[in-house]
Amino acid sequence: MVGIGGAAESTDMVLNIGPQHPSTHGVLRLKLVLDGERITHAEPVIGYMHRGAEKLFEARDYRQIIMLANRHDWLSAFSNELGVVLAVERMLGMEVPERAVWLRTLLAELNRVLNHLMFLGSYPLELGGITPIFYAFREREELQHVMEELSGGRMHYMFNRVGGLKEDLPAGWTGRARTAVADVRSRMDRFDDLVLGNEIFRGRTRGVGVLSPQAVHAYGVSGPIGRASGVDFDLRRDEPYLAYGELQDTLKVVTRSEGDCLARFECLLEQTHNALDLADACLDRLAELPPGPVNQRLPKVLKAPEGHTYAWTENPLGINGYYLVSKGEKTPYRLKLRSASYNNIQALTELLPGTLVADMVAILGSMFFVVGDIDK
């Protein structure tokens, strides 16, 4: 209800923010109740992009569902694929060749850097700083070039397979990947100088949108957003998978205690630095491994045995989980997806009330979400 005339001073206004085109944050709608310029109630309205992926999983075999799974968070395609193949391999009791394990770890960290660079560039853009996104896309292009050479895809890599990876590396690829990682690392300080060193950016984000550790636990918030509120949890360290158990000396779980927009950005930036270090460590290990296969031979018709399992991974935006139920057929009976953005965005109902409309943009951007990851 919108107040008119003299009654407007004592009447709340309901304001719709969005839905916008998917190339912004995506088709997310925020229903806000305002008292003047202050938000008193916020409700995220989701579902405008819903593809029904969880039902489509039931009509595709275990090779085909990889294509569906890598699209919900389009900035983390390789990591999305990983959760599916890990779940199926666990059901089959399948061991993956060592080279495939280290290659998967390397590509997951390169994908993490690609994801984070997008938000490191787009978040300042939402607050009026246009320059960082040009640098972010330059660095992304360096890494996307080596990912494209390896997989043939720029966004949806389709490189994971049940039992390993699609194929071995092109000749000389590890050298080119190492050069790309070094080039990106050498220019990462620009985000410290341009963004963190900017007093306007700090003024818009410090102390704004504080998310308490209690809210993080209550809403199941994970990833850099949860760790920025002091919740020290990272599956790569706490329940190691792939080769992370052997990378504990390199892996650094970045946390902050403030829980505000600035802390979330700092966590994202520092985690990007660490992902580059992890990528280097994986390249070092791959150089020591003898030549060998990167996948297992599979039967023409792949069927998972009857049962159920849950596989979760530390995706760039937070915890990504797949609950797989099999009846012994070539398609899943059920495949439930637990996506990071879906849980993280719920916290807006607690973050936005009490803040100004002008701060809503800063808070929304600092949640680092992909709408396809919410609507699935």
Tab-separated table of C-alpha atoms in Angstrom:
chain	number	residue	atom	x	y	z
A	1	MET	CA	0.000	0.000	0.000
A	2	VAL	CA	1.365	3.398	-0.957
A	3	GLY	CA	0.326	6.377	1.171
A	4	ILE	CA	-0.868	9.515	-0.639
A	5	GLY	CA	-0.906	13.071	0.623
A	6	GLY	CA	-0.629	13.814	4.330
A	7	ALA	CA	-1.126	10.163	5.307
A	8	ALA	CA	2.192	9.228	3.679
A	9	GLU	CA	4.168	10.137	6.818
A	10	SER	CA	2.585	7.317	8.837
A	11	THR	CA	2.072	4.750	6.082
A	12	ASP	CA	4.512	2.033	5.074
A	13	MET	CA	5.404	1.706	1.421
A	14	VAL	CA	5.889	-1.647	-0.290
A	15	LEU	CA	8.634	-1.447	-2.891
A	16	ASN	CA	9.559	-4.102	-5.457
A	17	ILE	CA	13.236	-4.327	-6.414
A	18	GLY	CA	13.519	-6.440	-9.570
A	19	PRO	CA	13.251	-8.849	-11.168
A	20	GLN	CA	15.867	-7.658	-13.642
A	21	HIS	CA	17.545	-9.275	-16.613
A	22	PRO	CA	19.617	-12.376	-15.742
A	23	SER	CA	22.853	-10.647	-16.788
A	24	THR	CA	22.612	-8.375	-13.741
A	25	HIS	CA	22.345	-10.394	-10.530
A	26	GLY	CA	19.655	-12.405	-12.220
A	27	VAL	CA	15.903	-12.509	-11.914
A	28	LEU	CA	15.681	-12.047	-8.157
A	29	ARG	CA	12.852	-9.993	-6.711
A	30	LEU	CA	13.073	-8.250	-3.357
A	31	LYS	CA	9.837	-7.174	-1.729
A	32	LEU	CA	10.695	-4.391	0.718
A	33	VAL	CA	8.511	-2.595	3.242
A	34	LEU	CA	9.848	0.919	3.836
A	35	ASP	CA	9.393	3.490	6.563
A	36	GLY	CA	10.739	6.556	4.832
A	37	GLU	CA	14.131	5.469	3.533
A	38	ARG	CA	14.580	2.735	6.099
A	39	ILE	CA	13.726	-0.900	5.358
A	40	THR	CA	11.459	-2.482	7.966
A	41	HIS	CA	10.821	-5.830	6.287
A	42	ALA	CA	12.483	-7.703	3.387
A	43	GLU	CA	11.336	-10.791	1.528
A	44	PRO	CA	13.382	-12.361	-1.295
A	45	VAL	CA	11.007	-13.757	-3.925
A	46	ILE	CA	12.643	-16.495	-5.986
A	47	GLY	CA	11.667	-18.912	-8.738
A	48	TYR	CA	11.584	-16.691	-11.840
A	49	MET	CA	14.441	-18.688	-13.392
A	50	HIS	CA	13.490	-22.152	-12.191
A	51	ARG	CA	14.520	-24.907	-14.646
A	52	GLY	CA	13.366	-27.926	-12.648
A	53	ALA	CA	16.848	-29.453	-12.781
A	54	GLU	CA	16.181	-31.891	-9.938
A	55	LYS	CA	13.303	-33.497	-11.867
A	56	LEU	CA	15.273	-33.475	-15.111
A	57	PHE	CA	18.038	-35.432	-13.343
A	58	GLU	CA	15.586	-38.333	-13.016
A	59	ALA	CA	15.190	-38.634	-16.798
A	60	ARG	CA	18.884	-38.540	-17.699
A	61	ASP	CA	21.547	-41.196	-17.237
A	62	TYR	CA	24.646	-40.668	-15.131
A	63	ARG	CA	26.677	-39.329	-18.037
A	64	GLN	CA	24.002	-36.858	-19.127
A	65	ILE	CA	23.240	-35.322	-15.729
A	66	ILE	CA	26.727	-33.779	-15.641
A	67	MET	CA	25.557	-31.406	-18.376
A	68	LEU	CA	22.540	-30.342	-16.294
A	69	ALA	CA	24.490	-30.060	-13.055
A	70	ASN	CA	27.183	-27.700	-14.283
A	71	ARG	CA	24.709	-24.934	-15.180
A	72	HIS	CA	23.014	-23.879	-11.945
A	73	ASP	CA	25.988	-21.744	-10.835
A	74	TRP	CA	27.305	-20.703	-14.223
A	75	LEU	CA	30.436	-19.198	-12.670
A	76	SER	CA	31.418	-22.511	-11.002
A	77	ALA	CA	30.662	-25.067	-13.701
A	78	PHE	CA	33.631	-27.362	-13.029
A	79	SER	CA	32.923	-27.474	-9.292
A	80	ASN	CA	29.249	-28.266	-9.932
A	81	GLU	CA	30.179	-31.231	-12.128
A	82	LEU	CA	32.536	-32.460	-9.443
A	83	GLY	CA	29.827	-33.015	-6.835
A	84	VAL	CA	27.798	-35.251	-9.168
A	85	VAL	CA	30.679	-37.478	-10.234
A	86	LEU	CA	31.937	-37.810	-6.642
A	87	ALA	CA	28.465	-38.983	-5.546
A	88	VAL	CA	28.199	-41.564	-8.354
A	89	GLU	CA	31.770	-42.792	-7.790
A	90	ARG	CA	31.024	-43.229	-4.096
A	91	MET	CA	27.952	-45.312	-4.931
A	92	LEU	CA	30.032	-47.460	-7.286
A	93	GLY	CA	32.945	-47.752	-4.830
A	94	MET	CA	35.189	-46.527	-7.628
A	95	GLU	CA	38.803	-45.381	-7.202
A	96	VAL	CA	39.925	-42.591	-9.522
A	97	PRO	CA	43.489	-42.532	-10.954
A	98	GLU	CA	45.906	-40.334	-8.991
A	99	ARG	CA	46.583	-37.992	-11.905
A	100	ALA	CA	42.842	-37.383	-12.259
A	101	VAL	CA	42.560	-36.551	-8.542
A	102	TRP	CA	45.291	-33.889	-8.750
A	103	LEU	CA	43.988	-32.526	-12.047
A	104	ARG	CA	40.487	-32.203	-10.604
A	105	THR	CA	41.889	-30.323	-7.617
A	106	LEU	CA	43.859	-27.989	-9.880
A	107	LEU	CA	40.880	-27.236	-12.121
A	108	ALA	CA	38.565	-26.738	-9.122
A	109	GLU	CA	40.934	-24.057	-7.770
A	110	LEU	CA	41.284	-22.360	-11.162
A	111	ASN	CA	37.476	-22.342	-11.360
A	112	ARG	CA	37.394	-20.806	-7.862
A	113	VAL	CA	39.641	-17.962	-9.023
A	114	LEU	CA	37.467	-17.376	-12.107
A	115	ASN	CA	34.351	-17.207	-9.925
A	116	HIS	CA	35.884	-14.843	-7.371
A	117	LEU	CA	37.344	-12.511	-9.991
A	118	MET	CA	33.865	-11.884	-11.367
A	119	PHE	CA	32.609	-10.705	-7.972
A	120	LEU	CA	35.813	-8.790	-7.191
A	121	GLY	CA	35.103	-6.759	-10.319
A	122	SER	CA	31.307	-6.538	-10.244
A	123	TYR	CA	30.858	-5.598	-6.573
A	124	PRO	CA	32.735	-2.259	-6.835
A	125	LEU	CA	30.782	-1.625	-10.057
A	126	GLU	CA	27.533	-1.748	-8.119
A	127	LEU	CA	28.871	0.901	-5.760
A	128	GLY	CA	29.932	3.193	-8.606
A	129	GLY	CA	33.514	2.043	-9.261
A	130	ILE	CA	33.750	1.005	-12.905
A	131	THR	CA	37.530	0.420	-13.260
A	132	PRO	CA	38.014	-2.849	-11.278
A	133	ILE	CA	35.765	-4.904	-13.551
A	134	PHE	CA	38.026	-4.237	-16.543
A	135	TYR	CA	40.992	-5.612	-14.606
A	136	ALA	CA	38.905	-8.550	-13.371
A	137	PHE	CA	37.932	-9.536	-16.906
A	138	ARG	CA	41.522	-9.291	-18.074
A	139	GLU	CA	42.627	-11.753	-15.391
A	140	ARG	CA	39.646	-14.016	-16.069
A	141	GLU	CA	40.578	-14.110	-19.748
A	142	GLU	CA	44.094	-15.354	-18.895
A	143	LEU	CA	42.701	-18.293	-16.953
A	144	GLN	CA	39.772	-18.959	-19.267
A	145	HIS	CA	42.210	-19.343	-22.130
A	146	VAL	CA	43.934	-22.321	-20.479
A	147	MET	CA	40.606	-23.789	-19.336
A	148	GLU	CA	39.218	-23.508	-22.864
A	149	GLU	CA	42.326	-25.114	-24.354
A	150	LEU	CA	41.906	-28.060	-22.011
A	151	SER	CA	38.132	-28.608	-22.174
A	152	GLY	CA	36.858	-26.778	-25.241
A	153	GLY	CA	34.413	-24.720	-23.124
A	154	ARG	CA	34.601	-21.231	-21.698
A	155	MET	CA	31.824	-21.529	-19.119
A	156	HIS	CA	30.401	-25.054	-19.174
A	157	TYR	CA	33.495	-27.212	-19.294
A	158	MET	CA	31.917	-30.696	-19.284
A	159	PHE	CA	35.356	-32.102	-18.444
A	160	ASN	CA	34.486	-34.328	-15.473
A	161	ARG	CA	33.433	-37.899	-16.099
A	162	VAL	CA	32.380	-40.661	-13.744
A	163	GLY	CA	35.748	-42.328	-13.058
A	164	GLY	CA	37.966	-39.352	-13.846
A	165	LEU	CA	38.250	-36.742	-16.584
A	166	LYS	CA	37.301	-36.567	-20.251
A	167	GLU	CA	40.851	-36.821	-21.606
A	168	ASP	CA	44.495	-36.136	-20.835
A	169	LEU	CA	46.195	-32.746	-21.009
A	170	PRO	CA	47.354	-31.173	-24.282
A	171	ALA	CA	51.148	-31.144	-24.725
A	172	GLY	CA	52.749	-28.295	-22.777
A	173	TRP	CA	49.483	-27.312	-21.065
A	174	THR	CA	50.873	-27.350	-17.510
A	175	GLY	CA	53.557	-24.824	-18.490
A	176	ARG	CA	50.981	-22.484	-19.985
A	177	ALA	CA	48.743	-22.898	-16.921
A	178	ARG	CA	51.657	-22.073	-14.613
A	179	THR	CA	52.408	-18.933	-16.636
A	180	ALA	CA	48.741	-17.847	-16.487
A	181	VAL	CA	48.612	-18.350	-12.695
A	182	ALA	CA	51.830	-16.341	-12.241
A	183	ASP	CA	50.553	-13.520	-14.471
A	184	VAL	CA	47.267	-13.266	-12.589
A	185	ARG	CA	49.017	-13.324	-9.199
A	186	SER	CA	51.388	-10.550	-10.256
A	187	ARG	CA	48.446	-8.212	-10.906
A	188	MET	CA	46.136	-9.105	-8.005
A	189	ASP	CA	47.447	-6.223	-5.881
A	190	ARG	CA	45.428	-3.881	-8.093
A	191	PHE	CA	42.300	-4.959	-6.247
A	192	ASP	CA	43.965	-4.025	-2.954
A	193	ASP	CA	44.982	-0.632	-4.317
A	194	LEU	CA	41.897	0.204	-6.382
A	195	VAL	CA	39.199	-1.203	-4.127
A	196	LEU	CA	40.326	-1.830	-0.561
A	197	GLY	CA	42.431	1.332	-0.622
A	198	ASN	CA	39.463	3.442	-1.775
A	199	GLU	CA	37.940	5.479	1.043
A	200	ILE	CA	34.552	5.717	-0.685
A	201	PHE	CA	34.362	1.921	-1.006
A	202	ARG	CA	35.348	1.471	2.641
A	203	GLY	CA	32.827	4.097	3.719
A	204	ARG	CA	30.012	2.315	1.868
A	205	THR	CA	30.875	-1.158	3.219
A	206	ARG	CA	32.423	-0.880	6.703
A	207	GLY	CA	29.858	-1.686	9.384
A	208	VAL	CA	27.106	-2.173	6.776
A	209	GLY	CA	25.058	-5.385	6.605
A	210	VAL	CA	26.521	-7.131	9.630
A	211	LEU	CA	25.643	-10.829	9.667
A	212	SER	CA	26.006	-12.501	13.062
A	213	PRO	CA	27.511	-16.002	13.524
A	214	GLN	CA	24.149	-17.082	14.984
A	215	ALA	CA	22.380	-16.080	11.760
A	216	VAL	CA	25.018	-17.904	9.713
A	217	HIS	CA	24.240	-21.140	11.578
A	218	ALA	CA	20.476	-20.546	11.550
A	219	TYR	CA	20.252	-20.025	7.779
A	220	GLY	CA	22.955	-22.494	6.753
A	221	VAL	CA	25.109	-19.745	5.243
A	222	SER	CA	28.469	-21.016	3.986
A	223	GLY	CA	31.495	-20.071	1.926
A	224	PRO	CA	33.226	-16.672	2.124
A	225	ILE	CA	30.048	-15.063	3.493
A	226	GLY	CA	29.890	-17.407	6.483
A	227	ARG	CA	33.624	-17.184	7.138
A	228	ALA	CA	33.469	-13.367	7.051
A	229	SER	CA	31.227	-13.609	10.139
A	230	GLY	CA	33.787	-15.702	12.015
A	231	VAL	CA	32.352	-19.166	11.258
A	232	ASP	CA	35.567	-21.074	10.598
A	233	PHE	CA	34.339	-23.909	8.376
A	234	ASP	CA	35.766	-25.130	5.080
A	235	LEU	CA	35.156	-28.637	3.732
A	236	ARG	CA	38.552	-28.687	2.044
A	237	ARG	CA	40.140	-28.668	5.499
A	238	ASP	CA	37.438	-30.147	7.733
A	239	GLU	CA	36.347	-33.049	5.482
A	240	PRO	CA	39.074	-33.253	2.829
A	241	TYR	CA	38.184	-34.658	-0.581
A	242	LEU	CA	40.186	-34.928	-3.824
A	243	ALA	CA	43.815	-34.030	-2.973
A	244	TYR	CA	43.073	-31.425	-0.296
A	245	GLY	CA	44.222	-33.759	2.453
A	246	GLU	CA	47.768	-33.427	1.079
A	247	LEU	CA	47.501	-29.647	0.606
A	248	GLN	CA	46.878	-28.650	4.215
A	249	ASP	CA	50.212	-26.772	4.412
A	250	THR	CA	49.171	-24.570	1.474
A	251	LEU	CA	45.453	-24.303	2.186
A	252	LYS	CA	44.513	-21.250	4.224
A	253	VAL	CA	40.958	-20.831	5.482
A	254	VAL	CA	40.344	-17.073	5.415
A	255	THR	CA	38.094	-15.686	8.155
A	256	ARG	CA	37.056	-12.317	9.529
A	257	SER	CA	35.076	-11.447	12.637
A	258	GLU	CA	33.292	-8.258	11.561
A	259	GLY	CA	30.647	-9.924	9.351
A	260	ASP	CA	30.026	-6.755	7.321
A	261	CYS	CA	30.178	-6.069	3.569
A	262	LEU	CA	33.853	-5.098	3.771
A	263	ALA	CA	34.779	-8.324	5.595
A	264	ARG	CA	32.992	-10.390	2.934
A	265	PHE	CA	34.957	-8.673	0.164
A	266	GLU	CA	38.238	-9.095	2.061
A	267	CYS	CA	37.562	-12.820	2.514
A	268	LEU	CA	36.847	-13.201	-1.185
A	269	LEU	CA	40.035	-11.374	-2.188
A	270	GLU	CA	42.304	-13.232	0.219
A	271	GLN	CA	40.743	-16.562	-0.748
A	272	THR	CA	41.551	-15.796	-4.406
A	273	HIS	CA	45.230	-15.363	-3.498
A	274	ASN	CA	45.167	-18.711	-1.693
A	275	ALA	CA	43.440	-20.485	-4.605
A	276	LEU	CA	46.315	-19.374	-6.867
A	277	ASP	CA	48.797	-20.835	-4.359
A	278	LEU	CA	46.854	-24.115	-4.301
A	279	ALA	CA	46.863	-24.213	-8.107
A	280	ASP	CA	50.664	-23.852	-8.078
A	281	ALA	CA	50.978	-26.644	-5.510
A	282	CYS	CA	48.850	-28.933	-7.721
A	283	LEU	CA	50.985	-28.126	-10.765
A	284	ASP	CA	54.125	-28.987	-8.760
A	285	ARG	CA	52.631	-32.340	-7.760
A	286	LEU	CA	51.502	-33.140	-11.309
A	287	ALA	CA	55.038	-32.535	-12.539
A	288	GLU	CA	56.262	-35.263	-10.138
A	289	LEU	CA	53.666	-37.875	-11.128
A	290	PRO	CA	54.542	-40.466	-13.776
A	291	PRO	CA	52.417	-40.610	-16.947
A	292	GLY	CA	49.229	-42.556	-16.481
A	293	PRO	CA	45.501	-42.692	-17.156
A	294	VAL	CA	43.100	-39.915	-16.118
A	295	ASN	CA	39.929	-42.019	-16.125
A	296	GLN	CA	38.496	-45.484	-15.621
A	297	ARG	CA	36.966	-47.633	-18.328
A	298	LEU	CA	33.207	-47.743	-17.868
A	299	PRO	CA	30.549	-50.162	-19.134
A	300	LYS	CA	28.420	-49.065	-22.058
A	301	VAL	CA	25.401	-48.745	-19.744
A	302	LEU	CA	26.373	-47.330	-16.361
A	303	LYS	CA	24.119	-48.256	-13.445
A	304	ALA	CA	24.667	-47.218	-9.826
A	305	PRO	CA	23.820	-49.924	-7.248
A	306	GLU	CA	20.699	-49.539	-5.137
A	307	GLY	CA	21.202	-47.217	-2.171
A	308	HIS	CA	21.788	-43.575	-1.352
A	309	THR	CA	24.696	-41.251	-0.634
A	310	TYR	CA	25.470	-37.578	-0.053
A	311	ALA	CA	28.484	-35.846	-1.581
A	312	TRP	CA	29.310	-32.259	-0.714
A	313	THR	CA	32.087	-29.988	-1.892
A	314	GLU	CA	33.400	-26.545	-0.990
A	315	ASN	CA	32.228	-24.674	-4.075
A	316	PRO	CA	33.475	-21.109	-4.670
A	317	LEU	CA	30.252	-19.637	-3.222
A	318	GLY	CA	29.845	-22.156	-0.371
A	319	ILE	CA	28.720	-25.699	0.307
A	320	ASN	CA	27.337	-27.569	-2.698
A	321	GLY	CA	25.750	-30.944	-1.956
A	322	TYR	CA	24.112	-33.729	-3.951
A	323	TYR	CA	21.889	-36.330	-2.269
A	324	LEU	CA	21.687	-39.264	-4.670
A	325	VAL	CA	19.121	-42.070	-4.359
A	326	SER	CA	19.463	-45.019	-6.722
A	327	LYS	CA	17.145	-47.945	-7.429
A	328	GLY	CA	19.835	-49.725	-9.434
A	329	GLU	CA	18.834	-48.167	-12.763
A	330	LYS	CA	20.847	-46.141	-15.259
A	331	THR	CA	19.148	-42.927	-14.086
A	332	PRO	CA	18.959	-41.536	-10.536
A	333	TYR	CA	15.731	-42.253	-8.659
A	334	ARG	CA	16.214	-38.882	-6.929
A	335	LEU	CA	19.030	-36.342	-7.008
A	336	LYS	CA	18.542	-33.484	-4.581
A	337	LEU	CA	20.746	-30.418	-4.950
A	338	ARG	CA	21.805	-28.299	-1.970
A	339	SER	CA	23.197	-25.100	-3.491
A	340	ALA	CA	25.185	-22.408	-1.690
A	341	SER	CA	23.321	-19.343	-2.991
A	342	TYR	CA	19.900	-20.743	-2.023
A	343	ASN	CA	20.824	-20.784	1.661
A	344	ASN	CA	22.950	-17.651	1.600
A	345	ILE	CA	20.284	-15.416	0.078
A	346	GLN	CA	17.764	-16.293	2.812
A	347	ALA	CA	19.858	-14.268	5.240
A	348	LEU	CA	18.670	-11.078	3.483
A	349	THR	CA	15.472	-11.286	5.542
A	350	GLU	CA	17.650	-10.679	8.600
A	351	LEU	CA	20.292	-8.411	7.043
A	352	LEU	CA	18.117	-5.792	5.334
A	353	PRO	CA	15.583	-4.700	8.022
A	354	GLY	CA	16.836	-1.595	9.803
A	355	THR	CA	19.125	-0.496	6.976
A	356	LEU	CA	18.688	2.311	4.459
A	357	VAL	CA	17.606	1.703	0.866
A	358	ALA	CA	20.963	3.117	-0.275
A	359	ASP	CA	22.777	0.428	1.726
A	360	MET	CA	20.584	-2.312	0.248
A	361	VAL	CA	22.672	-2.259	-2.948
A	362	ALA	CA	25.907	-2.695	-0.989
A	363	ILE	CA	24.459	-5.560	1.069
A	364	LEU	CA	22.881	-7.342	-1.891
A	365	GLY	CA	26.112	-7.223	-3.890
A	366	SER	CA	28.184	-8.508	-0.969
A	367	MET	CA	26.163	-11.735	-0.803
A	368	PHE	CA	27.987	-12.987	-3.942
A	369	PHE	CA	25.175	-15.114	-5.329
A	370	VAL	CA	24.155	-16.496	-8.710
A	371	VAL	CA	20.400	-16.668	-9.251
A	372	GLY	CA	20.583	-19.935	-11.201
A	373	ASP	CA	22.132	-21.377	-8.048
A	374	ILE	CA	19.071	-20.239	-6.071
A	375	ASP	CA	16.338	-21.324	-8.478
A	376	LYS	CA	18.009	-24.554	-9.722
